[in-house]
Amino acid sequence: TVCCVTDQRAFQLHLGKARTTKSWAPDDLGEVEKTVYADGRGTVHFASEQVQGSKGRVRTVQQGFVGIDDPNGCEQAIAALVAKRLSGHEPGPQRAQDV
């Protein structure tokens, strides 16, 4: 699994039995919640989704990056992306960077 934050979006690419991608535009980003574990790896949640279960109950599921090497850098990159959205700045193309 690769997790990236660019100046235009955050995205996750999973290469397993199937290739799956998940992408979040700046408008999809919300409050950032970071957890850092003793080994320095961590989890950064920055979006949520409403999911309906099989019995019809709706619950909120946090979305973001799990088990990443640099949760502090990821948090900073997400914060910068949100700041650009709030400032109305239109970002230009930039190379994707692992966080």
mmCIF file of C-alpha atoms in Angstrom:
data_model
loop_
_atom_site.group_PDB
_atom_site.id
_atom_site.type_symbol
_atom_site.label_atom_id
_atom_site.label_comp_id
_atom_site.label_asym_id
_atom_site.label_seq_id
_atom_site.Cartn_x
_atom_site.Cartn_y
_atom_site.Cartn_z
ATOM 1 C CA THR A 1 0.000 0.000 0.000
ATOM 2 C CA VAL A 2 1.288 3.444 -0.952
ATOM 3 C CA CYS A 3 -0.068 6.586 0.693
ATOM 4 C CA CYS A 4 0.688 9.961 -0.871
ATOM 5 C CA VAL A 5 -0.196 13.596 -0.409
ATOM 6 C CA THR A 6 0.362 15.961 -3.326
ATOM 7 C CA ASP A 7 -0.436 19.640 -3.622
ATOM 8 C CA GLN A 8 -3.800 18.631 -5.168
ATOM 9 C CA ARG A 9 -5.048 15.595 -3.251
ATOM 10 C CA ALA A 10 -4.342 12.711 -0.910
ATOM 11 C CA PHE A 11 -4.520 9.214 -2.308
ATOM 12 C CA GLN A 12 -3.893 5.603 -1.431
ATOM 13 C CA LEU A 13 -2.949 2.818 -3.823
ATOM 14 C CA HIS A 14 -3.193 -0.802 -2.699
ATOM 15 C CA LEU A 15 -1.567 -3.504 -4.783
ATOM 16 C CA GLY A 16 -2.731 -6.925 -3.688
ATOM 17 C CA LYS A 17 -4.929 -9.522 -5.344
ATOM 18 C CA ALA A 18 -6.732 -6.505 -6.758
ATOM 19 C CA ARG A 19 -5.537 -2.945 -7.305
ATOM 20 C CA THR A 20 -7.587 -0.429 -5.410
ATOM 21 C CA THR A 21 -7.265 3.316 -5.148
ATOM 22 C CA LYS A 22 -8.877 5.856 -2.883
ATOM 23 C CA SER A 23 -8.533 9.577 -3.467
ATOM 24 C CA TRP A 24 -9.506 12.615 -1.416
ATOM 25 C CA ALA A 25 -9.726 16.097 -2.939
ATOM 26 C CA PRO A 26 -9.070 19.079 -0.663
ATOM 27 C CA ASP A 27 -12.822 19.582 -0.184
ATOM 28 C CA ASP A 28 -13.086 16.016 1.197
ATOM 29 C CA LEU A 29 -10.602 16.667 3.981
ATOM 30 C CA GLY A 30 -11.805 17.353 7.489
ATOM 31 C CA GLU A 31 -10.342 17.362 10.955
ATOM 32 C CA VAL A 32 -6.998 15.556 11.201
ATOM 33 C CA GLU A 33 -6.531 12.936 13.908
ATOM 34 C CA LYS A 34 -3.051 11.468 14.323
ATOM 35 C CA THR A 35 -1.860 8.511 16.390
ATOM 36 C CA VAL A 36 1.860 7.812 16.759
ATOM 37 C CA TYR A 37 2.942 4.439 18.133
ATOM 38 C CA ALA A 38 6.091 3.619 20.123
ATOM 39 C CA ASP A 39 7.968 2.520 16.979
ATOM 40 C CA GLY A 40 7.314 5.909 15.321
ATOM 41 C CA ARG A 41 4.815 4.582 12.787
ATOM 42 C CA GLY A 42 1.264 5.815 12.983
ATOM 43 C CA THR A 43 -2.179 6.497 11.657
ATOM 44 C CA VAL A 44 -3.547 9.754 10.258
ATOM 45 C CA HIS A 45 -7.309 10.066 9.762
ATOM 46 C CA PHE A 46 -8.516 13.105 7.831
ATOM 47 C CA ALA A 47 -11.926 12.248 6.389
ATOM 48 C CA SER A 48 -15.027 10.266 7.266
ATOM 49 C CA GLU A 49 -17.696 8.385 5.397
ATOM 50 C CA GLN A 50 -21.238 7.342 6.271
ATOM 51 C CA VAL A 51 -21.673 3.585 5.791
ATOM 52 C CA GLN A 52 -24.950 1.689 5.969
ATOM 53 C CA GLY A 53 -24.738 -1.781 7.493
ATOM 54 C CA SER A 54 -26.688 -4.851 6.473
ATOM 55 C CA LYS A 55 -29.342 -4.120 9.118
ATOM 56 C CA GLY A 56 -29.828 -0.565 7.885
ATOM 57 C CA ARG A 57 -27.857 1.169 10.614
ATOM 58 C CA VAL A 58 -25.692 4.049 9.485
ATOM 59 C CA ARG A 59 -22.310 4.570 11.081
ATOM 60 C CA THR A 60 -19.400 6.919 10.509
ATOM 61 C CA VAL A 61 -16.125 5.364 9.415
ATOM 62 C CA GLN A 62 -12.871 7.311 9.679
ATOM 63 C CA GLN A 63 -10.707 7.405 6.572
ATOM 64 C CA GLY A 64 -7.030 8.054 6.150
ATOM 65 C CA PHE A 65 -3.658 6.361 6.210
ATOM 66 C CA VAL A 66 -2.837 3.483 8.563
ATOM 67 C CA GLY A 67 0.605 2.155 9.489
ATOM 68 C CA ILE A 68 2.616 4.912 7.839
ATOM 69 C CA ASP A 69 6.296 5.581 8.545
ATOM 70 C CA ASP A 70 6.041 9.358 9.043
ATOM 71 C CA PRO A 71 2.711 10.322 10.606
ATOM 72 C CA ASN A 72 4.023 13.765 11.593
ATOM 73 C CA GLY A 73 5.052 14.577 8.022
ATOM 74 C CA CYS A 74 1.733 13.259 6.750
ATOM 75 C CA GLU A 75 -0.168 15.459 9.185
ATOM 76 C CA GLN A 76 1.819 18.496 8.001
ATOM 77 C CA ALA A 77 1.192 17.679 4.328
ATOM 78 C CA ILE A 78 -2.559 17.277 4.926
ATOM 79 C CA ALA A 79 -2.630 20.544 6.888
ATOM 80 C CA ALA A 80 -0.857 22.323 4.003
ATOM 81 C CA LEU A 81 -3.387 20.935 1.521
ATOM 82 C CA VAL A 82 -6.288 22.109 3.709
ATOM 83 C CA ALA A 83 -4.646 25.542 4.098
ATOM 84 C CA LYS A 84 -4.415 25.897 0.310
ATOM 85 C CA ARG A 85 -8.103 25.035 0.023
ATOM 86 C CA LEU A 86 -9.042 27.579 2.666
ATOM 87 C CA SER A 87 -6.902 30.286 1.063
ATOM 88 C CA GLY A 88 -8.511 29.710 -2.341
ATOM 89 C CA HIS A 89 -5.099 29.084 -3.898
ATOM 90 C CA GLU A 90 -5.245 26.910 -7.017
ATOM 91 C CA PRO A 91 -2.318 24.499 -6.773
ATOM 92 C CA GLY A 92 -0.282 23.686 -9.851
ATOM 93 C CA PRO A 93 0.997 20.252 -10.827
ATOM 94 C CA GLN A 94 3.644 18.745 -8.574
ATOM 95 C CA ARG A 95 5.293 15.364 -8.244
ATOM 96 C CA ALA A 96 3.648 13.034 -5.736
ATOM 97 C CA GLN A 97 5.680 12.398 -2.585
ATOM 98 C CA ASP A 98 5.442 9.559 -0.107
ATOM 99 C CA VAL A 99 4.777 10.716 3.430
#
